[in-house]
């Protein structure tokens, strides 16, 4: 048993040694690299670029109040359609104490002036009947009395505006009513009942009560790199695809290219705006992310080769032309002139003919016999 075990060990060692020797011998033999052979073809080349951006309404209006106060009523919510002039919200005025006191003082002074004018007018009426005064003097006090009454009404109206924000003479056009300025879809209502709002003036932008947009007039807004912006022109067509609607493809036309770029992540980009052609019955939402495919250049019916067969060396380009395939694959490095590329195929304008066999990708590595 012991002798058998020793014999087995020696046989195992010999097998490992022989196997190692054979492996090293086979791997030390020179290998022949075989390549796929490709020939030029005739086709079309289109250079395109993809721009990323969003679908946005052309006109998106922020509705702001004309007076400061507290929202007491909201009549719309996001998704509602409104017409120009519709009441969106109502504001409750929180009067300023100083303005309120001044308005009350104006009312009191107007009332005193009116009572004085009334007394003089009544006295002159009696004197006119007795023919003590002329009609001209009577008419003067009558005019003064009418003016005093008008001033009292104006003072009371001013007090109503300060206290409640509503004019007694024109309640329908009250500044406390926030109205839609365009016809469209309500995109957002960022306030609630009880929210304090500030009116728009020269010192601040005011509080946005609602955002309204015309969703029948949409644009694509995206960015293009500075290396490609020079290849784009106004009125150039593009194709829009929307991530949320993969089966929908829309036509668009570039209508604006920003004259000034902005730096984004270390690269200069320019804003592009394109008018969308949305089919009837197709409803889109504002803010959809989208991609725009734009054709920058194209050639038709030219000689093309796979871009992978091209070797770049500085400003020069080369291909490897098959010269012998009897004993093995022999290739000759040949300079060519290239044209437009789409990233897969590239145009070749000179250096080879349409039937020239070229070295392609590696097909196999086989040991020489």
mmCIF file of C-alpha atoms in Angstrom, residues 97-235:
data_model
loop_
_atom_site.group_PDB
_atom_site.id
_atom_site.type_symbol
_atom_site.label_atom_id
_atom_site.label_comp_id
_atom_site.label_asym_id
_atom_site.label_seq_id
_atom_site.Cartn_x
_atom_site.Cartn_y
_atom_site.Cartn_z
ATOM 1 C CA UNK A 97 -53.699 102.618 10.923
ATOM 2 C CA UNK A 98 -52.126 105.862 9.768
ATOM 3 C CA UNK A 99 -53.937 105.825 6.431
ATOM 4 C CA UNK A 100 -57.191 104.857 8.155
ATOM 5 C CA UNK A 101 -56.922 107.755 10.606
ATOM 6 C CA UNK A 102 -56.147 110.163 7.773
ATOM 7 C CA UNK A 103 -59.163 108.941 5.781
ATOM 8 C CA UNK A 104 -61.464 109.392 8.799
ATOM 9 C CA UNK A 105 -60.109 112.894 9.343
ATOM 10 C CA UNK A 106 -60.829 113.737 5.711
ATOM 11 C CA UNK A 107 -64.423 112.540 6.105
ATOM 12 C CA UNK A 108 -64.941 114.673 9.200
ATOM 13 C CA UNK A 109 -63.521 117.796 7.533
ATOM 14 C CA UNK A 110 -65.651 117.178 4.443
ATOM 15 C CA UNK A 111 -68.766 116.790 6.601
ATOM 16 C CA UNK A 112 -68.101 120.071 8.431
ATOM 17 C CA UNK A 113 -67.532 121.872 5.131
ATOM 18 C CA UNK A 114 -70.724 120.430 3.692
ATOM 19 C CA UNK A 115 -72.836 121.446 6.710
ATOM 20 C CA UNK A 116 -71.452 124.976 6.492
ATOM 21 C CA UNK A 117 -72.181 125.088 2.751
ATOM 22 C CA UNK A 118 -75.692 123.727 3.388
ATOM 23 C CA UNK A 119 -76.472 126.425 5.967
ATOM 24 C CA UNK A 120 -75.261 129.226 3.686
ATOM 25 C CA UNK A 121 -77.208 127.812 0.758
ATOM 26 C CA UNK A 122 -80.459 127.555 2.769
ATOM 27 C CA UNK A 123 -80.025 131.101 4.063
ATOM 28 C CA UNK A 124 -79.425 132.460 0.569
ATOM 29 C CA UNK A 125 -82.507 130.571 -0.653
ATOM 30 C CA UNK A 126 -84.645 132.533 1.854
ATOM 31 C CA UNK A 127 -82.935 135.807 0.957
ATOM 32 C CA UNK A 128 -83.473 135.143 -2.754
ATOM 33 C CA UNK A 129 -87.225 134.664 -2.174
ATOM 34 C CA UNK A 130 -87.308 138.033 -0.431
ATOM 35 C CA UNK A 131 -85.273 139.496 -3.278
ATOM 36 C CA UNK A 132 -82.573 140.651 -0.876
ATOM 37 C CA UNK A 133 -79.711 139.053 -2.852
ATOM 38 C CA UNK A 134 -79.086 138.496 -6.498
ATOM 39 C CA UNK A 135 -79.480 135.146 -8.234
ATOM 40 C CA UNK A 136 -75.750 135.126 -8.910
ATOM 41 C CA UNK A 137 -74.979 135.073 -5.162
ATOM 42 C CA UNK A 138 -77.523 132.285 -4.717
ATOM 43 C CA UNK A 139 -75.978 130.178 -7.469
ATOM 44 C CA UNK A 140 -72.504 130.631 -5.975
ATOM 45 C CA UNK A 141 -73.576 129.095 -2.643
ATOM 46 C CA UNK A 142 -75.452 126.352 -4.510
ATOM 47 C CA UNK A 143 -72.261 125.417 -6.362
ATOM 48 C CA UNK A 144 -70.249 125.483 -3.114
ATOM 49 C CA UNK A 145 -72.812 123.190 -1.459
ATOM 50 C CA UNK A 146 -72.682 120.691 -4.376
ATOM 51 C CA UNK A 147 -68.892 120.643 -4.262
ATOM 52 C CA UNK A 148 -68.946 120.003 -0.530
ATOM 53 C CA UNK A 149 -71.302 117.027 -1.003
ATOM 54 C CA UNK A 150 -69.022 115.631 -3.736
ATOM 55 C CA UNK A 151 -65.982 115.992 -1.483
ATOM 56 C CA UNK A 152 -67.777 114.120 1.319
ATOM 57 C CA UNK A 153 -68.652 111.271 -1.044
ATOM 58 C CA UNK A 154 -65.042 111.123 -2.288
ATOM 59 C CA UNK A 155 -63.747 111.068 1.291
ATOM 60 C CA UNK A 156 -66.113 108.234 2.228
ATOM 61 C CA UNK A 157 -65.062 106.308 -0.919
ATOM 62 C CA UNK A 158 -61.388 106.809 -0.065
ATOM 63 C CA UNK A 159 -62.061 105.520 3.445
ATOM 64 C CA UNK A 160 -63.780 102.431 1.991
ATOM 65 C CA UNK A 161 -60.782 101.753 -0.259
ATOM 66 C CA UNK A 162 -58.323 102.112 2.648
ATOM 67 C CA UNK A 163 -60.378 99.915 4.968
ATOM 68 C CA UNK A 164 -61.748 97.255 2.614
ATOM 69 C CA UNK A 165 -59.990 97.833 -0.696
ATOM 70 C CA UNK A 166 -63.356 98.265 -2.428
ATOM 71 C CA UNK A 167 -64.649 101.444 -4.039
ATOM 72 C CA UNK A 168 -68.341 102.125 -3.444
ATOM 73 C CA UNK A 169 -68.692 103.647 -6.897
ATOM 74 C CA UNK A 170 -66.891 100.851 -8.812
ATOM 75 C CA UNK A 171 -66.956 97.664 -6.768
ATOM 76 C CA UNK A 172 -66.655 95.426 -9.849
ATOM 77 C CA UNK A 173 -63.193 96.783 -10.653
ATOM 78 C CA UNK A 174 -61.942 96.501 -7.086
ATOM 79 C CA UNK A 175 -58.222 95.917 -6.611
ATOM 80 C CA UNK A 176 -59.086 93.220 -4.089
ATOM 81 C CA UNK A 177 -60.170 90.991 -6.970
ATOM 82 C CA UNK A 178 -57.219 89.217 -8.587
ATOM 83 C CA UNK A 179 -58.114 88.561 -12.240
ATOM 84 C CA UNK A 180 -56.579 86.479 -15.022
ATOM 85 C CA UNK A 181 -54.730 88.656 -17.523
ATOM 86 C CA UNK A 182 -54.710 86.022 -20.307
ATOM 87 C CA UNK A 183 -56.798 83.054 -21.403
ATOM 88 C CA UNK A 184 -55.069 79.762 -20.640
ATOM 89 C CA UNK A 185 -54.400 76.891 -18.269
ATOM 90 C CA UNK A 186 -53.642 77.423 -14.585
ATOM 91 C CA UNK A 187 -50.254 75.774 -14.023
ATOM 92 C CA UNK A 188 -49.761 76.568 -10.352
ATOM 93 C CA UNK A 189 -51.473 78.253 -7.421
ATOM 94 C CA UNK A 190 -48.693 78.723 -4.836
ATOM 95 C CA UNK A 191 -50.881 80.474 -2.208
ATOM 96 C CA UNK A 192 -53.664 79.336 0.110
ATOM 97 C CA UNK A 193 -56.524 81.036 1.884
ATOM 98 C CA UNK A 194 -54.961 83.012 4.728
ATOM 99 C CA UNK A 195 -51.666 83.642 2.943
ATOM 100 C CA UNK A 196 -50.325 87.188 3.221
ATOM 101 C CA UNK A 197 -49.569 88.749 -0.169
ATOM 102 C CA UNK A 198 -47.661 91.855 -1.215
ATOM 103 C CA UNK A 199 -48.630 94.066 -4.116
ATOM 104 C CA UNK A 200 -46.347 94.613 -7.105
ATOM 105 C CA UNK A 201 -44.498 97.915 -7.055
ATOM 106 C CA UNK A 202 -41.151 99.442 -7.914
ATOM 107 C CA UNK A 203 -39.581 98.078 -4.718
ATOM 108 C CA UNK A 204 -40.504 94.374 -5.052
ATOM 109 C CA UNK A 205 -41.953 91.886 -7.498
ATOM 110 C CA UNK A 206 -44.961 91.086 -5.345
ATOM 111 C CA UNK A 207 -46.457 87.713 -4.407
ATOM 112 C CA UNK A 208 -47.441 85.326 -7.192
ATOM 113 C CA UNK A 209 -51.062 84.245 -6.739
ATOM 114 C CA UNK A 210 -51.230 81.974 -9.805
ATOM 115 C CA UNK A 211 -49.292 81.048 -12.928
ATOM 116 C CA UNK A 212 -51.214 80.857 -16.218
ATOM 117 C CA UNK A 213 -49.968 79.728 -19.621
ATOM 118 C CA UNK A 214 -51.307 79.263 -23.125
ATOM 119 C CA UNK A 215 -50.704 75.521 -23.632
ATOM 120 C CA UNK A 216 -51.653 75.778 -27.319
ATOM 121 C CA UNK A 217 -48.408 77.625 -28.028
ATOM 122 C CA UNK A 218 -45.447 75.538 -26.850
ATOM 123 C CA UNK A 219 -41.709 75.739 -27.475
ATOM 124 C CA UNK A 220 -38.683 73.516 -26.944
ATOM 125 C CA UNK A 221 -35.960 75.192 -24.894
ATOM 126 C CA UNK A 222 -32.573 73.485 -24.813
ATOM 127 C CA UNK A 223 -28.795 73.948 -24.783
ATOM 128 C CA UNK A 224 -26.203 73.421 -27.513
ATOM 129 C CA UNK A 225 -22.420 73.205 -27.079
ATOM 130 C CA UNK A 226 -20.259 76.004 -28.464
ATOM 131 C CA UNK A 227 -18.567 73.549 -30.845
ATOM 132 C CA UNK A 228 -21.868 72.960 -32.665
ATOM 133 C CA UNK A 229 -23.764 76.227 -32.291
ATOM 134 C CA UNK A 230 -22.116 77.597 -35.436
ATOM 135 C CA UNK A 231 -23.708 74.777 -37.462
ATOM 136 C CA UNK A 232 -27.239 75.734 -36.436
ATOM 137 C CA UNK A 233 -29.384 78.376 -38.116
ATOM 138 C CA UNK A 234 -32.762 79.969 -37.503
ATOM 139 C CA UNK A 235 -35.623 78.126 -39.300
#
